[in-house]
Amino acid sequence: VPEHLFSLIPQLEKSQESSQLQWLPAVLEAAVEVVVQKVLQIKQLTPAGVVQLCVDLDYLRKVPEALGNSGETSAEKSTGAAARLRELLETLEFLGAQLQRKRESAAQGA
């Protein structure tokens, strides 16, 4: 998904008309919502899986910054998605740290 969104940059740079940029926040919001819902369906992750998922989600989080906001309206519209994604990332990073501590404790006890 992020790669496809980044592929839109050249098209957006060709025309900076605000009417053509109005749909971007809705696309970003929908993309983030789908990704968040799919992540919430994951039942089990390895520590390496948590790290990779965090990297992928952080990449998705940076898409709106790379595409640029088309004014305050875009920023306001994408705030919900950005907040959910940021919250999910923080949770995953916390869980990843907990998994790592658990592994280290198990290794020391063995």
JSON list of C-alpha atoms in Angstrom, two decimals, residues 7-16:
[
{"chain": "A", "resi": 7, "resn": "SER", "atom": "CA", "xyz": [3.80, 6.33, -6.72]},
{"chain": "A", "resi": 8, "resn": "LEU", "atom": "CA", "xyz": [1.21, 9.10, -6.71]},
{"chain": "A", "resi": 9, "resn": "ILE", "atom": "CA", "xyz": [3.84, 11.77, -5.98]},
{"chain": "A", "resi": 10, "resn": "PRO", "atom": "CA", "xyz": [4.76, 12.51, -9.62]},
{"chain": "A", "resi": 11, "resn": "GLN", "atom": "CA", "xyz": [1.10, 12.89, -10.53]},
{"chain": "A", "resi": 12, "resn": "LEU", "atom": "CA", "xyz": [0.52, 15.25, -7.63]},
{"chain": "A", "resi": 13, "resn": "GLU", "atom": "CA", "xyz": [3.59, 17.31, -8.47]},
{"chain": "A", "resi": 14, "resn": "LYS", "atom": "CA", "xyz": [2.33, 17.85, -12.03]},
{"chain": "A", "resi": 15, "resn": "SER", "atom": "CA", "xyz": [-0.79, 19.56, -10.79]},
{"chain": "A", "resi": 16, "resn": "GLN", "atom": "CA", "xyz": [-1.08, 21.37, -7.52]}
]
